[in-house]
PDB file of C-alpha atoms in Angstrom:
ATOM      1  CA  UNK A  29      17.683   4.118 -15.125  1.00 60.00           C
ATOM      2  CA  UNK A  30      19.539   5.244 -12.059  1.00 76.00           C
ATOM      3  CA  UNK A  31      21.008   2.414  -9.971  1.00 78.00           C
ATOM      4  CA  UNK A  32      20.728   1.644  -6.256  1.00 77.00           C
ATOM      5  CA  UNK A  33      24.010   1.520  -4.322  1.00 80.00           C
ATOM      6  CA  UNK A  34      22.651  -1.392  -2.145  1.00 83.00           C
ATOM      7  CA  UNK A  35      20.287  -3.047  -4.810  1.00 84.00           C
ATOM      8  CA  UNK A  36      17.162  -2.382  -2.983  1.00 94.00           C
ATOM      9  CA  UNK A  37      14.666  -2.193  -5.952  1.00 95.00           C
ATOM     10  CA  UNK A  38      16.194  -5.441  -7.367  1.00 95.00           C
ATOM     11  CA  UNK A  39      15.963  -7.200  -3.931  1.00 96.00           C
ATOM     12  CA  UNK A  40      12.417  -6.002  -3.419  1.00 97.00           C
ATOM     13  CA  UNK A  41      11.154  -6.784  -6.748  1.00 97.00           C
ATOM     14  CA  UNK A  42       9.545 -10.281  -6.552  1.00 98.00           C
ATOM     15  CA  UNK A  43      10.481 -10.312  -2.844  1.00 98.00           C
ATOM     16  CA  UNK A  44       9.999  -8.299   0.254  1.00 98.00           C
ATOM     17  CA  UNK A  45       9.732  -4.377   0.538  1.00 98.00           C
ATOM     18  CA  UNK A  46      10.417  -3.301   4.096  1.00 98.00           C
ATOM     19  CA  UNK A  47       8.222  -0.324   4.987  1.00 98.00           C
ATOM     20  CA  UNK A  48       8.384   1.609   8.156  1.00 98.00           C
ATOM     21  CA  UNK A  49       5.048   3.282   9.386  1.00 98.00           C
ATOM     22  CA  UNK A  50       4.922   6.199  11.788  1.00 96.00           C
ATOM     23  CA  UNK A  51       1.303   7.040  12.797  1.00 96.00           C
ATOM     24  CA  UNK A  52      -0.010  10.213  11.118  1.00 94.00           C
ATOM     25  CA  UNK A  53      -3.746   9.937  10.339  1.00 94.00           C
ATOM     26  CA  UNK A  54      -5.108  10.095   7.659  1.00 94.00           C
ATOM     27  CA  UNK A  55      -1.811   9.108   5.989  1.00 96.00           C
ATOM     28  CA  UNK A  56      -1.022   6.247   8.407  1.00 97.00           C
ATOM     29  CA  UNK A  57      -2.851   4.701  11.235  1.00 97.00           C
ATOM     30  CA  UNK A  58      -1.470   2.046  13.435  1.00 97.00           C
ATOM     31  CA  UNK A  59      -4.090  -0.150  15.094  1.00 95.00           C
ATOM     32  CA  UNK A  60      -3.739  -1.572  18.683  1.00 91.00           C
ATOM     33  CA  UNK A  61      -2.795  -4.858  17.307  1.00 90.00           C
ATOM     34  CA  UNK A  62      -0.176  -3.518  14.963  1.00 88.00           C
ATOM     35  CA  UNK A  63      -2.335  -3.400  11.783  1.00 95.00           C
ATOM     36  CA  UNK A  64      -1.564  -0.422   9.492  1.00 98.00           C
ATOM     37  CA  UNK A  65      -3.958   1.428   7.320  1.00 97.00           C
ATOM     38  CA  UNK A  66      -4.387   4.915   5.715  1.00 97.00           C
ATOM     39  CA  UNK A  67      -3.853   6.752   2.488  1.00 96.00           C
ATOM     40  CA  UNK A  68      -0.059   6.018   2.360  1.00 97.00           C
ATOM     41  CA  UNK A  69      -0.449   2.428   3.335  1.00 98.00           C
ATOM     42  CA  UNK A  70      -2.703   2.008   0.420  1.00 97.00           C
ATOM     43  CA  UNK A  71      -0.380   3.680  -1.803  1.00 97.00           C
ATOM     44  CA  UNK A  72       2.609   1.420  -0.700  1.00 98.00           C
ATOM     45  CA  UNK A  73       0.417  -1.734  -1.126  1.00 98.00           C
ATOM     46  CA  UNK A  74      -0.345  -0.563  -4.688  1.00 98.00           C
ATOM     47  CA  UNK A  75       3.350   0.153  -5.351  1.00 98.00           C
ATOM     48  CA  UNK A  76       4.406  -3.218  -3.939  1.00 98.00           C
ATOM     49  CA  UNK A  77       1.887  -5.108  -5.966  1.00 98.00           C
ATOM     50  CA  UNK A  78       3.318  -3.399  -9.179  1.00 97.00           C
ATOM     51  CA  UNK A  79       6.728  -4.729  -8.378  1.00 98.00           C
ATOM     52  CA  UNK A  80       5.330  -8.106  -7.221  1.00 98.00           C
ATOM     53  CA  UNK A  81       6.585  -7.590  -3.702  1.00 98.00           C
ATOM     54  CA  UNK A  82       5.236  -8.521  -0.372  1.00 98.00           C
ATOM     55  CA  UNK A  83       5.446  -5.775   2.351  1.00 98.00           C
ATOM     56  CA  UNK A  84       6.910  -6.298   5.758  1.00 98.00           C
ATOM     57  CA  UNK A  85       5.475  -3.500   7.959  1.00 98.00           C
ATOM     58  CA  UNK A  86       7.488  -2.064  10.978  1.00 97.00           C
ATOM     59  CA  UNK A  87       5.752   0.610  13.239  1.00 97.00           C
ATOM     60  CA  UNK A  88       7.452   3.116  15.414  1.00 96.00           C
ATOM     61  CA  UNK A  89       8.405   6.836  15.874  1.00 95.00           C
ATOM     62  CA  UNK A  90       9.831   8.793  13.045  1.00 92.00           C
ATOM     63  CA  UNK A  91      13.243   9.128  14.622  1.00 92.00           C
ATOM     64  CA  UNK A  92      13.610   5.409  15.064  1.00 95.00           C
ATOM     65  CA  UNK A  93      12.250   4.472  11.663  1.00 96.00           C
ATOM     66  CA  UNK A  94      14.462   7.160   9.846  1.00 94.00           C
ATOM     67  CA  UNK A  95      17.527   5.623  11.605  1.00 94.00           C
ATOM     68  CA  UNK A  96      16.490   2.221  10.383  1.00 96.00           C
ATOM     69  CA  UNK A  97      16.195   3.431   6.888  1.00 95.00           C
ATOM     70  CA  UNK A  98      19.588   5.060   7.091  1.00 93.00           C
ATOM     71  CA  UNK A  99      21.032   1.782   8.348  1.00 93.00           C
ATOM     72  CA  UNK A 100      19.411  -0.386   5.653  1.00 94.00           C
ATOM     73  CA  UNK A 101      16.990  -2.155   7.865  1.00 96.00           C
ATOM     74  CA  UNK A 102      14.051  -0.703   6.042  1.00 97.00           C
ATOM     75  CA  UNK A 103      13.548   0.301   2.383  1.00 96.00           C
ATOM     76  CA  UNK A 104      10.880   3.004   2.627  1.00 97.00           C
ATOM     77  CA  UNK A 105       9.361   5.082   5.609  1.00 97.00           C
ATOM     78  CA  UNK A 106       5.973   6.566   5.539  1.00 97.00           C
ATOM     79  CA  UNK A 107       3.871   8.665   7.944  1.00 96.00           C
ATOM     80  CA  UNK A 108       2.779  11.902   6.452  1.00 93.00           C
ATOM     81  CA  UNK A 109       6.412  13.212   6.348  1.00 93.00           C
ATOM     82  CA  UNK A 110       6.714  16.853   5.156  1.00 92.00           C
ATOM     83  CA  UNK A 111       9.464  18.141   2.940  1.00 88.00           C
ATOM     84  CA  UNK A 112      10.676  20.209   5.978  1.00 88.00           C
ATOM     85  CA  UNK A 113      11.104  17.253   8.390  1.00 87.00           C
ATOM     86  CA  UNK A 114      14.189  17.144  10.417  1.00 86.00           C
ATOM     87  CA  UNK A 115      15.107  13.697   9.025  1.00 81.00           C
ATOM     88  CA  UNK A 116      16.901  15.025   5.858  1.00 79.00           C
ATOM     89  CA  UNK A 117      20.244  14.055   7.198  1.00 81.00           C
ATOM     90  CA  UNK A 118      19.476  10.440   7.592  1.00 86.00           C
ATOM     91  CA  UNK A 119      17.024   9.749   4.776  1.00 93.00           C
ATOM     92  CA  UNK A 120      16.342  10.881   1.209  1.00 94.00           C
ATOM     93  CA  UNK A 121      12.778  12.198   0.526  1.00 95.00           C
ATOM     94  CA  UNK A 122      10.801  11.631  -2.728  1.00 95.00           C
ATOM     95  CA  UNK A 123       9.441  14.553  -4.446  1.00 92.00           C
ATOM     96  CA  UNK A 124       6.310  15.891  -2.919  1.00 93.00           C
ATOM     97  CA  UNK A 125       3.239  13.969  -4.089  1.00 91.00           C
ATOM     98  CA  UNK A 126       0.401  15.807  -2.128  1.00 92.00           C
ATOM     99  CA  UNK A 127      -0.081  18.454   0.401  1.00 91.00           C
ATOM    100  CA  UNK A 128      -1.409  18.712   3.890  1.00 89.00           C
ATOM    101  CA  UNK A 129      -3.123  21.466   5.764  1.00 89.00           C
ATOM    102  CA  UNK A 130      -1.516  22.294   9.204  1.00 87.00           C
ATOM    103  CA  UNK A 131      -3.528  23.306  12.111  1.00 89.00           C
ATOM    104  CA  UNK A 132      -2.439  26.970  11.645  1.00 94.00           C
ATOM    105  CA  UNK A 133      -3.957  26.944   8.136  1.00 93.00           C
ATOM    106  CA  UNK A 134      -0.566  26.736   6.305  1.00 93.00           C
ATOM    107  CA  UNK A 135       0.071  23.951   3.839  1.00 94.00           C
ATOM    108  CA  UNK A 136       3.120  21.499   3.757  1.00 93.00           C
ATOM    109  CA  UNK A 137       4.284  19.129   0.895  1.00 94.00           C
ATOM    110  CA  UNK A 138       3.927  15.452   1.824  1.00 95.00           C
ATOM    111  CA  UNK A 139       6.907  13.049   0.889  1.00 95.00           C
ATOM    112  CA  UNK A 140       8.154   9.521   1.589  1.00 96.00           C
ATOM    113  CA  UNK A 141      11.495   8.555   2.721  1.00 96.00           C
ATOM    114  CA  UNK A 142      14.003   6.066   1.237  1.00 96.00           C
ATOM    115  CA  UNK A 143      17.692   5.124   2.054  1.00 92.00           C
ATOM    116  CA  UNK A 144      20.099   7.623   0.516  1.00 90.00           C
ATOM    117  CA  UNK A 145      21.906   6.207  -2.545  1.00 90.00           C
ATOM    118  CA  UNK A 146      18.874   4.022  -3.493  1.00 91.00           C
ATOM    119  CA  UNK A 147      18.249   6.009  -6.647  1.00 91.00           C
ATOM    120  CA  UNK A 148      16.494   3.341  -8.709  1.00 95.00           C
ATOM    121  CA  UNK A 149      13.995   2.734  -5.943  1.00 96.00           C
ATOM    122  CA  UNK A 150      13.523   6.479  -5.477  1.00 95.00           C
ATOM    123  CA  UNK A 151      12.886   7.071  -9.196  1.00 95.00           C
ATOM    124  CA  UNK A 152      10.473   3.997  -9.387  1.00 96.00           C
ATOM    125  CA  UNK A 153       8.676   5.135  -6.386  1.00 97.00           C
ATOM    126  CA  UNK A 154       8.364   8.697  -7.551  1.00 96.00           C
ATOM    127  CA  UNK A 155       7.027   7.666 -11.060  1.00 96.00           C
ATOM    128  CA  UNK A 156       4.449   5.488  -9.367  1.00 97.00           C
ATOM    129  CA  UNK A 157       3.409   8.458  -7.057  1.00 95.00           C
ATOM    130  CA  UNK A 158       3.262  10.861 -10.111  1.00 93.00           C
ATOM    131  CA  UNK A 159       1.219   8.279 -12.037  1.00 93.00           C
ATOM    132  CA  UNK A 160      -1.187   7.856  -9.204  1.00 91.00           C
ATOM    133  CA  UNK A 161      -1.507  11.630  -8.754  1.00 83.00           C
ATOM    134  CA  UNK A 162      -2.323  11.940 -12.568  1.00 79.00           C
ATOM    135  CA  UNK A 163       0.758  13.864 -13.180  1.00 82.00           C
ATOM    136  CA  UNK A 164       1.982  11.568 -16.039  1.00 77.00           C
TER     137      UNK A 164
END
């Protein structure tokens, strides 16, 4: 199994998984009172349950959240990110787990972001996403 340079998966397992949420319906929705919902929120809740973790949600714009992941303040960032998002220099993206249709009719691959070097978390999350999508 790959290892995390900062031990994120070990820390989060049985503890707290810190997840950043950028609004991008239907993947993520941030309510007026800060509540979060959406397809990716549901996925993260299922993932966290599988590692016996409680989620600490942080909402904000993609640029702020991606910087927080890079700095180790967040473990995962979600928000309908696409594989061609400009944050590849600050966060590591999972393999695509679904697609979305853009307004121009083209499609894009949807990913989640983690801190670079947290390879055990990345692999564990990717395996979860693959199982959820019925790929394995």
